[in-house]
Coordinates of C-alpha atoms and ligand atoms in Angstrom, one line a residue:
M10 CA 80.0 183.7 -78.6
T11 CA 81.9 186.5 -80.4
T12 CA 84.4 185.5 -83.1
F13 CA 87.5 187.3 -84.4
S14 CA 89.2 186.3 -87.6
L15 CA 91.2 187.4 -90.6
G16 CA 89.2 188.4 -93.7
D17 CA 90.5 189.1 -97.2
T18 CA 91.1 192.8 -96.4
D19 CA 89.9 193.3 -92.9
F20 CA 89.7 191.8 -89.5
L21 CA 86.3 190.2 -89.0
R22 CA 84.7 190.7 -85.6
D23 CA 81.6 188.5 -85.5
G24 CA 81.9 188.3 -89.3
Q25 CA 81.8 192.1 -89.7
P26 CA 84.8 194.1 -91.1
H27 CA 86.5 195.6 -88.0
Q28 CA 89.2 198.3 -87.8
V29 CA 91.4 197.7 -84.7
I30 CA 92.1 201.0 -83.1
S31 CA 94.4 200.0 -80.2
G32 CA 96.8 201.6 -77.8
A33 CA 99.6 200.2 -75.7
I34 CA 99.7 200.2 -71.9
H35 CA 102.2 198.0 -70.2
Y36 CA 100.6 196.8 -67.0
F37 CA 104.1 196.4 -65.5
R38 CA 104.8 200.1 -65.9
V39 CA 101.7 201.4 -64.2
H40 CA 100.7 201.1 -60.5
P41 CA 97.9 198.4 -60.4
D42 CA 95.6 200.7 -58.5
L43 CA 95.7 203.0 -61.6
W44 CA 95.2 200.4 -64.3
Q45 CA 91.5 201.1 -64.5
D46 CA 91.9 204.8 -64.8
R47 CA 94.4 204.5 -67.7
I48 CA 92.2 202.0 -69.5
R49 CA 89.1 204.1 -69.1
K50 CA 90.9 207.1 -70.6
A51 CA 91.9 204.9 -73.6
R52 CA 88.2 204.3 -74.2
L53 CA 87.5 208.0 -74.0
M54 CA 90.1 208.7 -76.7
G55 CA 88.1 206.4 -78.9
L56 CA 90.3 203.3 -78.7
N57 CA 88.5 199.9 -79.1
T58 CA 91.5 197.8 -78.0
I59 CA 94.3 197.8 -75.4
E60 CA 97.6 196.1 -76.2
T61 CA 100.2 194.9 -73.6
Y62 CA 103.4 193.0 -73.7
V63 CA 104.1 190.4 -71.0
A64 CA 107.4 190.9 -69.2
W65 CA 108.7 187.4 -68.3
N66 CA 111.3 188.8 -65.9
A67 CA 108.7 190.7 -63.9
H68 CA 106.8 187.4 -63.3
A69 CA 109.9 185.2 -62.9
P70 CA 112.9 187.3 -61.6
R71 CA 114.5 184.1 -60.2
R72 CA 114.5 180.6 -61.5
G73 CA 111.5 178.7 -60.4
E74 CA 109.4 181.7 -59.5
W75 CA 106.1 182.6 -61.1
D76 CA 104.2 185.5 -59.6
T77 CA 100.8 186.7 -60.9
T78 CA 99.7 188.9 -58.0
G79 CA 99.6 192.7 -57.6
W80 CA 101.7 194.3 -60.3
N81 CA 102.0 191.0 -62.1
D82 CA 98.3 190.2 -62.2
L83 CA 97.9 190.1 -66.0
G84 CA 94.5 188.4 -65.6
R85 CA 93.2 191.3 -63.6
F86 CA 94.5 193.7 -66.2
L87 CA 92.8 191.9 -69.0
D88 CA 89.6 191.7 -66.9
L89 CA 89.6 195.5 -66.5
V90 CA 90.1 195.9 -70.2
H91 CA 87.1 193.7 -70.7
A92 CA 85.0 195.5 -68.1
E93 CA 85.6 198.7 -69.9
G94 CA 84.2 197.1 -73.1
L95 CA 87.5 197.0 -74.9
D96 CA 89.3 194.2 -76.8
A97 CA 92.9 193.2 -75.9
I98 CA 96.0 192.2 -77.7
V99 CA 98.6 190.2 -75.8
R100 CA 102.3 190.1 -76.8
P101 CA 104.1 187.6 -74.6
G102 CA 107.4 187.7 -76.3
P103 CA 109.3 185.8 -74.8
Y104 CA 111.5 188.7 -76.0
I105 CA 109.7 192.1 -75.9
C106 CA 112.4 194.8 -76.4
A107 CA 110.2 197.6 -75.0
E108 CA 113.1 199.5 -73.4
W109 CA 112.6 197.0 -70.5
H110 CA 115.6 195.4 -68.9
N111 CA 117.0 192.5 -70.8
G112 CA 114.1 192.9 -73.3
G113 CA 112.0 191.0 -70.8
L114 CA 114.2 187.9 -70.6
P115 CA 115.1 186.8 -67.0
V116 CA 118.7 187.1 -66.0
W117 CA 118.8 183.6 -64.6
L118 CA 117.9 182.4 -68.1
T119 CA 120.3 184.5 -70.2
G120 CA 123.1 184.0 -67.8
S121 CA 122.9 180.2 -68.3
M122 CA 122.7 179.8 -72.1
E123 CA 124.3 180.9 -75.3
N124 CA 121.6 180.7 -78.0
L125 CA 118.8 183.1 -77.1
R126 CA 115.8 183.6 -79.3
S127 CA 116.5 180.4 -81.1
S128 CA 115.4 176.8 -81.4
A129 CA 118.2 175.6 -79.1
P130 CA 116.6 172.9 -77.0
D131 CA 117.6 174.5 -73.6
F132 CA 116.1 177.8 -74.6
L133 CA 112.9 176.2 -76.0
V134 CA 112.3 174.2 -72.8
E135 CA 112.2 177.3 -70.6
V136 CA 110.3 179.4 -73.1
S137 CA 107.6 176.7 -73.5
A138 CA 107.1 176.5 -69.8
Y139 CA 106.9 180.3 -69.6
L140 CA 104.4 180.6 -72.5
R141 CA 102.2 177.8 -71.1
R142 CA 101.9 179.8 -67.8
V143 CA 101.0 183.0 -69.7
Y144 CA 98.5 181.1 -71.8
D145 CA 96.8 179.7 -68.7
I146 CA 95.9 183.3 -68.1
V147 CA 95.2 184.3 -71.7
A148 CA 93.4 181.3 -73.2
P149 CA 90.2 181.5 -71.0
R150 CA 90.1 185.2 -71.7
Q151 CA 89.9 184.9 -75.5
I152 CA 87.0 186.5 -77.3
D153 CA 85.4 183.3 -78.3
R154 CA 85.3 182.2 -74.7
G155 CA 83.7 185.5 -73.6
G156 CA 86.9 187.4 -72.9
P157 CA 88.6 190.4 -74.5
V158 CA 91.7 188.9 -76.2
V159 CA 91.5 189.1 -80.0
L160 CA 95.1 188.7 -81.1
V161 CA 98.3 187.2 -79.8
Q162 CA 101.7 188.1 -81.1
I163 CA 104.6 185.6 -81.7
E164 CA 108.0 186.9 -80.7
N165 CA 108.8 190.6 -81.4
E166 CA 110.6 192.1 -84.4
Y167 CA 112.3 188.8 -84.8
G168 CA 113.5 189.7 -88.3
A169 CA 115.8 192.3 -86.7
Y170 CA 117.5 189.6 -84.8
G171 CA 117.5 186.1 -86.4
A172 CA 116.0 183.9 -89.1
D173 CA 115.5 180.6 -87.2
K174 CA 112.2 179.5 -88.6
A175 CA 112.2 176.3 -86.4
Y176 CA 112.1 178.7 -83.4
L177 CA 109.1 180.5 -84.7
E178 CA 107.4 177.2 -85.5
A179 CA 108.1 175.9 -82.0
L180 CA 106.5 179.1 -80.5
V181 CA 103.4 178.6 -82.7
A182 CA 103.1 175.0 -81.7
V183 CA 103.2 175.8 -77.9
T184 CA 100.8 178.6 -78.5
R185 CA 98.2 176.5 -80.4
D186 CA 98.8 173.6 -78.0
A187 CA 97.9 175.8 -75.1
G188 CA 94.5 176.5 -76.6
I189 CA 95.1 179.9 -78.2
T190 CA 92.7 180.0 -81.1
V191 CA 92.6 183.7 -82.0
P192 CA 94.7 184.9 -85.0
L193 CA 98.5 185.0 -84.4
T194 CA 100.6 187.9 -85.6
T195 CA 104.2 188.9 -86.0
V196 CA 105.5 192.5 -86.1
D197 CA 108.6 193.7 -88.0
Q198 CA 110.0 196.9 -89.2
P199 CA 108.9 197.3 -92.9
V200 CA 112.1 196.2 -94.4
D201 CA 112.1 193.3 -96.9
Q202 CA 114.7 191.2 -95.1
M203 CA 113.0 191.7 -91.7
L204 CA 109.6 190.9 -93.0
S205 CA 110.9 187.7 -94.6
D206 CA 113.0 186.5 -91.7
G207 CA 110.6 187.5 -88.9
S208 CA 107.5 185.5 -89.8
L209 CA 106.0 182.3 -91.1
P210 CA 103.3 181.8 -93.8
E211 CA 100.7 180.8 -91.2
L212 CA 101.3 184.0 -89.2
H213 CA 99.7 187.3 -89.9
K214 CA 102.4 189.9 -90.6
T215 CA 102.2 193.5 -89.3
G216 CA 104.5 196.4 -89.3
S217 CA 106.1 198.8 -86.7
F218 CA 106.6 202.4 -87.8
G219 CA 105.7 206.0 -86.9
S220 CA 105.6 207.8 -90.2
R221 CA 105.4 207.4 -94.0
S222 CA 102.4 205.2 -93.5
A223 CA 101.4 204.7 -97.1
E224 CA 104.9 203.6 -98.2
R225 CA 105.2 201.2 -95.2
L226 CA 101.8 199.7 -95.8
A227 CA 102.8 199.1 -99.4
T228 CA 105.9 197.2 -98.3
L229 CA 103.8 195.1 -96.0
R230 CA 101.3 194.4 -98.8
R231 CA 104.1 193.1 -101.0
H232 CA 104.9 190.5 -98.4
Q233 CA 101.3 189.6 -97.8
P234 CA 98.8 190.0 -100.7
T235 CA 95.7 189.5 -98.6
G236 CA 94.4 190.1 -95.1
P237 CA 94.1 193.2 -92.9
L238 CA 96.9 195.7 -92.9
M239 CA 98.1 196.6 -89.5
C240 CA 100.7 198.8 -87.9
S241 CA 101.2 197.0 -84.6
E242 CA 103.5 199.8 -83.3
F243 CA 102.6 203.2 -84.4
W244 CA 105.4 205.1 -82.7
D245 CA 103.8 208.4 -81.5
G246 CA 106.8 209.4 -79.4
W247 CA 110.1 208.0 -78.3
F248 CA 112.1 207.0 -75.3
D249 CA 114.9 208.9 -73.5
W250 CA 118.4 207.9 -72.3
W251 CA 120.6 209.4 -69.7
G252 CA 122.7 212.2 -71.2
G253 CA 120.4 212.7 -74.1
V254 CA 117.4 215.0 -74.7
H255 CA 113.8 214.5 -73.9
H256 CA 112.1 213.2 -77.1
T257 CA 108.8 214.7 -78.2
T258 CA 107.1 214.5 -81.6
D259 CA 105.1 217.1 -83.4
V260 CA 101.4 216.7 -82.5
T261 CA 100.1 217.8 -85.9
A262 CA 102.4 215.5 -87.8
A263 CA 101.6 212.5 -85.5
A264 CA 97.9 213.1 -85.9
A265 CA 98.3 213.4 -89.7
D266 CA 100.2 210.1 -89.8
L267 CA 97.5 208.4 -87.7
D268 CA 94.9 209.8 -90.0
A269 CA 96.7 208.4 -93.1
L270 CA 96.8 205.0 -91.5
L271 CA 93.2 204.9 -90.6
A272 CA 92.1 206.4 -93.9
A273 CA 94.0 203.6 -95.7
G274 CA 91.7 201.2 -93.8
A275 CA 94.6 199.9 -91.7
S276 CA 94.3 198.7 -88.1
V277 CA 96.6 200.3 -85.6
N278 CA 98.1 199.9 -82.2
I279 CA 99.4 203.2 -80.9
Y280 CA 102.7 202.7 -79.2
M281 CA 102.4 204.1 -76.6
F282 CA 98.9 205.2 -75.5
H283 CA 100.3 205.6 -72.0
G284 CA 104.0 204.8 -71.4
G285 CA 104.2 204.8 -67.6
T286 CA 107.4 204.5 -65.6
N287 CA 110.5 202.2 -65.3
F288 CA 110.0 202.0 -61.6
G289 CA 112.8 200.5 -59.5
L290 CA 115.6 199.1 -61.6
T291 CA 113.5 198.0 -64.6
N292 CA 114.9 200.3 -67.4
G293 CA 116.7 198.8 -70.4
A294 CA 119.6 200.2 -72.4
N295 CA 120.8 200.4 -76.0
D296 CA 124.2 199.7 -77.3
K297 CA 125.0 200.3 -80.9
G298 CA 128.7 201.0 -80.2
R299 CA 127.9 203.3 -77.3
Y300 CA 126.1 202.1 -74.2
L301 CA 123.1 204.3 -73.4
P302 CA 121.0 203.3 -70.4
L303 CA 117.4 204.5 -70.5
V304 CA 115.9 206.9 -68.0
T305 CA 113.3 206.2 -65.3
S306 CA 110.4 207.9 -67.0
Y307 CA 108.7 206.1 -69.9
D308 CA 106.5 209.0 -70.7
Y309 CA 107.1 208.5 -74.4
D310 CA 105.4 211.8 -75.2
A311 CA 102.3 209.6 -75.4
P312 CA 98.7 210.9 -75.5
L313 CA 98.3 210.2 -71.8
D314 CA 101.4 211.4 -70.0
E315 CA 103.4 209.5 -67.3
A316 CA 100.9 210.7 -64.6
G317 CA 97.9 209.7 -66.7
T318 CA 97.0 213.2 -67.7
P319 CA 95.6 213.7 -71.3
T320 CA 98.0 215.8 -73.4
E321 CA 97.4 217.9 -76.6
K322 CA 98.2 214.7 -78.5
F323 CA 95.3 212.9 -76.7
F324 CA 92.8 215.5 -78.1
A325 CA 94.4 215.6 -81.6
F326 CA 94.2 211.7 -81.8
R327 CA 90.7 211.7 -80.5
E328 CA 89.6 214.1 -83.2
V329 CA 91.2 211.9 -85.9
I330 CA 89.7 208.7 -84.5
A331 CA 86.3 210.3 -84.4
K332 CA 86.4 210.4 -88.3
Y333 CA 86.5 206.6 -88.4
A334 CA 84.8 205.3 -85.2
P335 CA 82.4 206.3 -82.5
V336 CA 84.2 208.3 -79.8
P337 CA 82.5 208.8 -76.3
E338 CA 81.4 212.4 -75.6
E339 CA 83.0 212.4 -72.2
V340 CA 86.6 213.7 -71.9
P341 CA 89.0 213.0 -69.1
A342 CA 89.7 215.8 -66.7
F343 CA 93.1 217.6 -66.8
A344 CA 95.0 217.0 -63.6
S345 CA 95.4 219.9 -61.3
A346 CA 98.9 221.0 -60.3
A347 CA 100.5 218.5 -57.8
P348 CA 101.2 219.8 -54.3
A349 CA 104.4 221.8 -54.1
L350 CA 106.4 221.5 -50.9
E351 CA 109.9 221.5 -49.6
V352 CA 111.3 219.7 -46.6
S353 CA 114.8 219.2 -45.3
L354 CA 116.8 216.0 -45.7
S355 CA 118.7 214.5 -42.9
P356 CA 121.8 212.3 -43.4
V357 CA 121.4 208.9 -41.8
G358 CA 124.9 207.5 -42.7
A359 CA 127.0 205.7 -45.2
W360 CA 125.2 202.9 -47.0
T361 CA 127.7 201.1 -49.4
D362 CA 130.1 199.8 -46.8
A363 CA 128.2 196.6 -45.8
A364 CA 130.6 193.9 -44.8
G365 CA 130.9 191.2 -47.5
S366 CA 130.8 187.5 -47.0
G367 CA 134.6 187.5 -46.8
A368 CA 134.8 185.0 -49.6
V369 CA 137.7 185.6 -51.8
A370 CA 137.9 184.6 -55.5
A371 CA 140.7 185.1 -58.0
Q372 CA 138.5 187.3 -60.2
P373 CA 135.8 189.8 -59.5
Q374 CA 132.4 187.9 -59.7
S375 CA 129.8 189.2 -62.1
F376 CA 126.3 190.2 -60.9
D377 CA 125.1 187.1 -62.7
A378 CA 127.5 184.7 -61.0
L379 CA 126.4 186.2 -57.7
G380 CA 122.7 185.8 -58.7
H381 CA 122.4 189.5 -57.8
L382 CA 119.4 191.5 -59.2
S383 CA 120.0 194.8 -57.5
A384 CA 122.0 197.8 -58.8
L385 CA 125.4 197.5 -57.1
V386 CA 128.3 195.2 -56.4
R387 CA 131.3 196.4 -54.4
Y388 CA 134.7 194.8 -55.3
D389 CA 137.5 195.0 -52.7
V390 CA 141.0 193.8 -53.1
D391 CA 144.3 194.2 -51.2
L392 CA 146.8 196.1 -53.3
P393 CA 149.8 193.9 -54.0
D394 CA 152.7 195.3 -51.9
G395 CA 150.5 198.3 -51.2
K396 CA 151.5 199.8 -54.6
G397 CA 149.6 202.1 -56.9
G398 CA 149.9 202.5 -60.6
Q399 CA 147.7 202.3 -63.7
L400 CA 144.6 200.2 -63.1
L401 CA 143.3 198.7 -66.4
I402 CA 140.0 196.8 -66.6
D403 CA 138.9 194.8 -69.6
E404 CA 135.3 196.0 -69.4
V405 CA 133.3 198.0 -66.8
R406 CA 129.6 197.3 -66.9
D407 CA 128.5 199.9 -66.4
L408 CA 129.7 202.6 -64.1
A409 CA 132.4 202.3 -61.4
W410 CA 133.5 204.5 -58.5
V411 CA 137.1 203.8 -57.7
S412 CA 138.6 204.5 -54.2
V413 CA 141.7 203.5 -52.3
D414 CA 141.4 203.2 -48.5
G415 CA 138.1 205.0 -48.6
V416 CA 139.4 208.0 -50.6
A417 CA 137.7 208.5 -54.0
V418 CA 140.0 208.3 -57.0
G419 CA 137.6 208.7 -59.9
T420 CA 135.0 207.0 -62.0
L421 CA 135.1 204.7 -65.0
S422 CA 132.1 204.8 -67.4
R423 CA 131.2 202.3 -70.0
T424 CA 129.3 205.0 -71.9
R425 CA 132.6 206.9 -72.2
H426 CA 134.5 203.7 -73.0
D427 CA 136.7 204.3 -69.9
R428 CA 139.0 201.4 -69.0
A429 CA 141.9 202.9 -67.1
I430 CA 142.6 205.0 -64.1
R431 CA 145.8 205.8 -62.1
I432 CA 145.5 204.9 -58.4
P433 CA 147.7 205.9 -55.5
A434 CA 149.5 203.6 -53.2
G435 CA 147.4 202.2 -50.3
R436 CA 146.1 199.1 -48.7
T437 CA 142.7 198.4 -50.1
L438 CA 141.3 199.1 -53.6
S439 CA 137.5 199.3 -53.7
I440 CA 135.4 199.5 -56.9
L441 CA 131.7 200.1 -56.6
V442 CA 130.0 199.0 -59.8
E443 CA 126.5 199.9 -61.0
D444 CA 124.5 197.9 -63.4
Q445 CA 122.8 200.8 -65.2
G446 CA 120.3 198.7 -67.1
R447 CA 120.3 195.6 -69.2
V448 CA 120.6 196.0 -73.0
N449 CA 117.1 195.3 -74.5
Y450 CA 117.9 195.3 -78.2
D451 CA 120.2 193.4 -80.6
H452 CA 123.0 190.9 -79.7
R453 CA 124.1 192.3 -76.4
L454 CA 121.0 190.9 -74.8
G455 CA 121.8 188.8 -71.8
E456 CA 125.4 190.1 -71.3
E457 CA 126.9 189.9 -67.8
K458 CA 127.3 192.9 -65.5
G459 CA 130.1 193.9 -63.2
L460 CA 133.8 194.0 -63.8
I461 CA 134.3 191.8 -66.8
G462 CA 137.6 190.1 -67.7
A463 CA 140.9 190.8 -66.2
V464 CA 141.9 193.7 -63.9
T465 CA 145.6 194.6 -64.1
L466 CA 147.8 197.0 -62.2
D467 CA 150.8 198.2 -64.2
G468 CA 150.4 195.1 -66.4
T469 CA 150.1 192.5 -63.6
V470 CA 146.8 190.7 -63.1
V471 CA 145.3 191.6 -59.7
T472 CA 143.7 188.6 -57.9
G473 CA 142.0 188.0 -54.5
W474 CA 138.8 189.9 -54.9
R475 CA 135.9 190.1 -52.4
S476 CA 132.6 190.7 -54.3
T477 CA 129.8 192.1 -52.1
P478 CA 126.3 192.5 -53.6
L479 CA 124.4 195.6 -52.3
D480 CA 120.6 195.4 -52.5
V481 CA 119.6 199.0 -52.7
A482 CA 115.9 198.4 -51.8
A483 CA 116.8 196.4 -48.7
I484 CA 119.3 199.0 -47.6
A485 CA 116.7 201.8 -48.1
A486 CA 114.1 199.8 -46.1
E487 CA 116.6 199.3 -43.3
L488 CA 117.6 203.0 -43.2
A489 CA 114.0 204.3 -43.4
S490 CA 113.8 204.5 -39.6
A491 CA 117.4 205.3 -38.9
Q492 CA 118.2 208.3 -36.6
P493 CA 119.9 211.3 -38.2
T494 CA 123.7 211.3 -37.9
D495 CA 126.1 214.2 -38.3
A496 CA 127.6 212.5 -41.3
A497 CA 128.6 214.9 -44.0
G498 CA 130.7 215.2 -47.1
D499 CA 130.8 213.6 -50.5
G500 CA 130.4 210.0 -51.5
P501 CA 127.6 207.5 -50.8
L502 CA 125.4 208.9 -48.0
A503 CA 121.8 208.0 -47.2
W504 CA 119.3 210.7 -46.4
T505 CA 115.7 210.7 -45.2
A506 CA 112.9 213.2 -44.9
E507 CA 109.3 213.2 -43.5
F508 CA 106.7 215.1 -45.5
T509 CA 103.0 215.5 -45.1
V510 CA 100.2 215.5 -47.6
D511 CA 96.5 216.2 -47.0
T512 CA 95.4 213.2 -49.0
A513 CA 97.2 210.5 -51.2
T514 CA 98.2 212.3 -54.3
D515 CA 100.5 212.2 -57.4
L516 CA 103.8 214.0 -56.7
F517 CA 106.8 215.1 -58.8
L518 CA 110.0 214.8 -56.9
D519 CA 112.6 217.3 -58.0
T520 CA 116.0 215.6 -58.0
A521 CA 118.0 218.7 -59.1
P522 CA 119.6 219.3 -55.6
W523 CA 121.1 215.8 -55.7
S524 CA 123.5 214.0 -58.1
K525 CA 123.0 210.3 -58.7
G526 CA 121.2 207.6 -56.8
Y527 CA 117.9 205.9 -55.9
A528 CA 114.7 207.3 -54.3
F529 CA 112.0 205.6 -52.3
V530 CA 108.7 206.9 -50.9
N531 CA 107.2 204.8 -48.1
G532 CA 109.3 201.9 -49.3
F533 CA 108.0 202.2 -52.9
F534 CA 111.1 202.3 -55.2
L535 CA 110.5 205.3 -57.5
G536 CA 113.6 204.5 -59.6
R537 CA 117.0 206.0 -60.5
Y538 CA 117.8 209.7 -60.6
W539 CA 120.8 211.3 -62.2
R540 CA 122.1 214.8 -62.7
N541 CA 123.2 213.8 -66.2
G542 CA 119.5 214.3 -67.3
P543 CA 117.5 214.9 -69.2
Q544 CA 115.0 213.7 -66.6
R545 CA 114.8 215.9 -63.6
T546 CA 111.7 214.9 -61.7
L547 CA 110.6 211.5 -60.5
Y548 CA 106.9 210.5 -60.7
V549 CA 105.4 209.5 -57.4
P550 CA 102.1 207.7 -58.1
A551 CA 99.3 208.6 -55.6
P552 CA 98.9 205.0 -54.4
A553 CA 102.5 205.1 -53.1
T554 CA 101.7 208.1 -50.9
R555 CA 99.4 208.3 -47.9
T556 CA 97.3 210.9 -46.0
G557 CA 99.4 212.5 -43.3
G558 CA 103.1 211.6 -42.8
N559 CA 105.2 210.0 -45.6
R560 CA 108.8 209.0 -45.5
L561 CA 111.3 209.6 -48.3
V562 CA 114.6 207.7 -48.5
V563 CA 117.4 208.9 -50.8
L564 CA 120.4 206.8 -51.5
E565 CA 122.9 209.2 -52.9
L566 CA 126.1 208.0 -54.5
E567 CA 128.0 211.2 -55.1
Q568 CA 127.0 214.6 -53.7
I569 CA 124.0 216.3 -52.2
L570 CA 124.1 219.9 -53.4
A571 CA 121.5 221.1 -51.0
P572 CA 120.0 218.9 -48.2
V573 CA 116.4 219.4 -49.3
A574 CA 113.6 217.4 -50.9
R575 CA 111.4 219.5 -53.2
F576 CA 108.1 218.3 -54.7
V577 CA 107.0 220.4 -57.7
E578 CA 103.7 221.0 -59.4
A579 CA 104.6 219.5 -62.8
P580 CA 107.0 217.0 -64.3
A581 CA 110.3 218.2 -65.8
L582 CA 111.6 215.5 -68.2
G583 CA 114.3 217.7 -69.7
V584 CA 115.2 219.8 -72.6
T585 CA 113.8 218.8 -76.0
E586 CA 115.4 219.2 -79.4
E587 CA 114.1 222.2 -81.3
Ligands
GLA7 C1 110.4 198.3 -81.4 C2 110.1 197.3 -80.3 C3 109.4 197.9 -79.1 C4 110.0 199.2 -78.7 C5 110.1 200.2 -79.9 C6 110.7 201.5 -79.5 O1 109.4 198.5 -82.2 O2 109.3 196.3 -80.9 O3 109.3 197.0 -78.1 O4 111.3 198.9 -78.3 O5 110.8 199.6 -80.9 O6 110.1 202.1 -78.5

């Protein structure tokens, strides 16, 4: 039996001082057929531990559901870590931030309660049930039971959100009660207030930061006179949002910061070792006065890029780690260029005009009220007396395409704080609204999506709305085998293409000839694309492709500039800041 505990200055692995040199991989952002490859490469960089969050809403998208198969097979992920000879750190939240939609909290939960991340009884009941399910997987895989798990984290940067100690105590009680015996940690930004509010005396405090290691470790030490120092999130890159730049960090500076941490004897979890992808509609968003939805790629400028290829940072970190721990001789191969090919796209028809249920309500229904988890809801209303005027909406969450009798009028964007648009006279007003990603940080967590509040026309409230949810994945599946039409023009049109590859392979799909929408390969939902950038290519993981014929479906919302699908040799994640 191997033990893992907290010593006066170090972690003790089987009683011996042990420096944790860990890297983050989120199983929910990597195709499960590629988990083993990514974990192996972590070992080759010299890591001795893999850390992952658990995304509650991936396992339980709907109330009562609990899936642990395929992408959600956390047990298999941990077993692969173990098989590679590495330890594991599990961070089950329930809140994880992570640039993941709603910070990991299920929409059915946040839509039905006020006091999130607190000791409110209704929240604790659901959280406890969730944690017990996670611990059913984690407890038998702890190190003292022959498994890889050495640490479990309670909540996530809680000091940046609340100070409800009873909440943290309840989380600890459920965790211990479920048979978790390894040391429990918390993570907070190294700010006095956050370190005080975010933890409990019985929990081991760690920090999250990406630079000025010595200063941050000193702050941590002030709050915790003994025990191992640990940076649980050593930020080696950053995430991107639509309309921004692609973030990268200087390799030499990042390596020097890592060196400083390890030289100080601190343990580390590199965030991220391999970022992966926000496949489908899983991206989060930030809103600190301006709503910024996050892009599909979660490359993070990490040592292993989005496609699992080692970068310059991989080799720089490997060299640093070699000063403190044994590093395997073997190095992972660089990927060769992905196949470049171009095929033509054929239009297969309009895709947002599905007939609704016909149910009419006074107000537009939110995505949450409709129990709708996909990207779009279309709102239709008969214009009172057929008149136009100034349309004013309390809040648009998050992007709306406004049309009257099928003719586009314009868009309203939450990011731009748009609320009003002048519409012409006509019969039917239609507003197609996109949820661009649930906020994952701070107090907008759990907010509803759709048209929120009142909609007025020249000052009079408009009532009698039909709210029609559109499931983009289901629509794409239906249209995959549709015959080409001679449809043309702007506005929402679906397109398909056939392409052939010699063998299943990673691909980079260039979305530059298109505007905004969703792309699918053989039914696999690659994610959102948007001309707004910075991201220009979508990553197609090899297991989503197949030898021979493959089918691409593109659901375009605005305009196709050229009816082609182009696969390029390398990713293009956008311009970087100098
Ligand atoms: C914080 C959170 C993480 C992640 C990073 C930024 O540290 O704990 O989940 O959001 O910020 O990437």
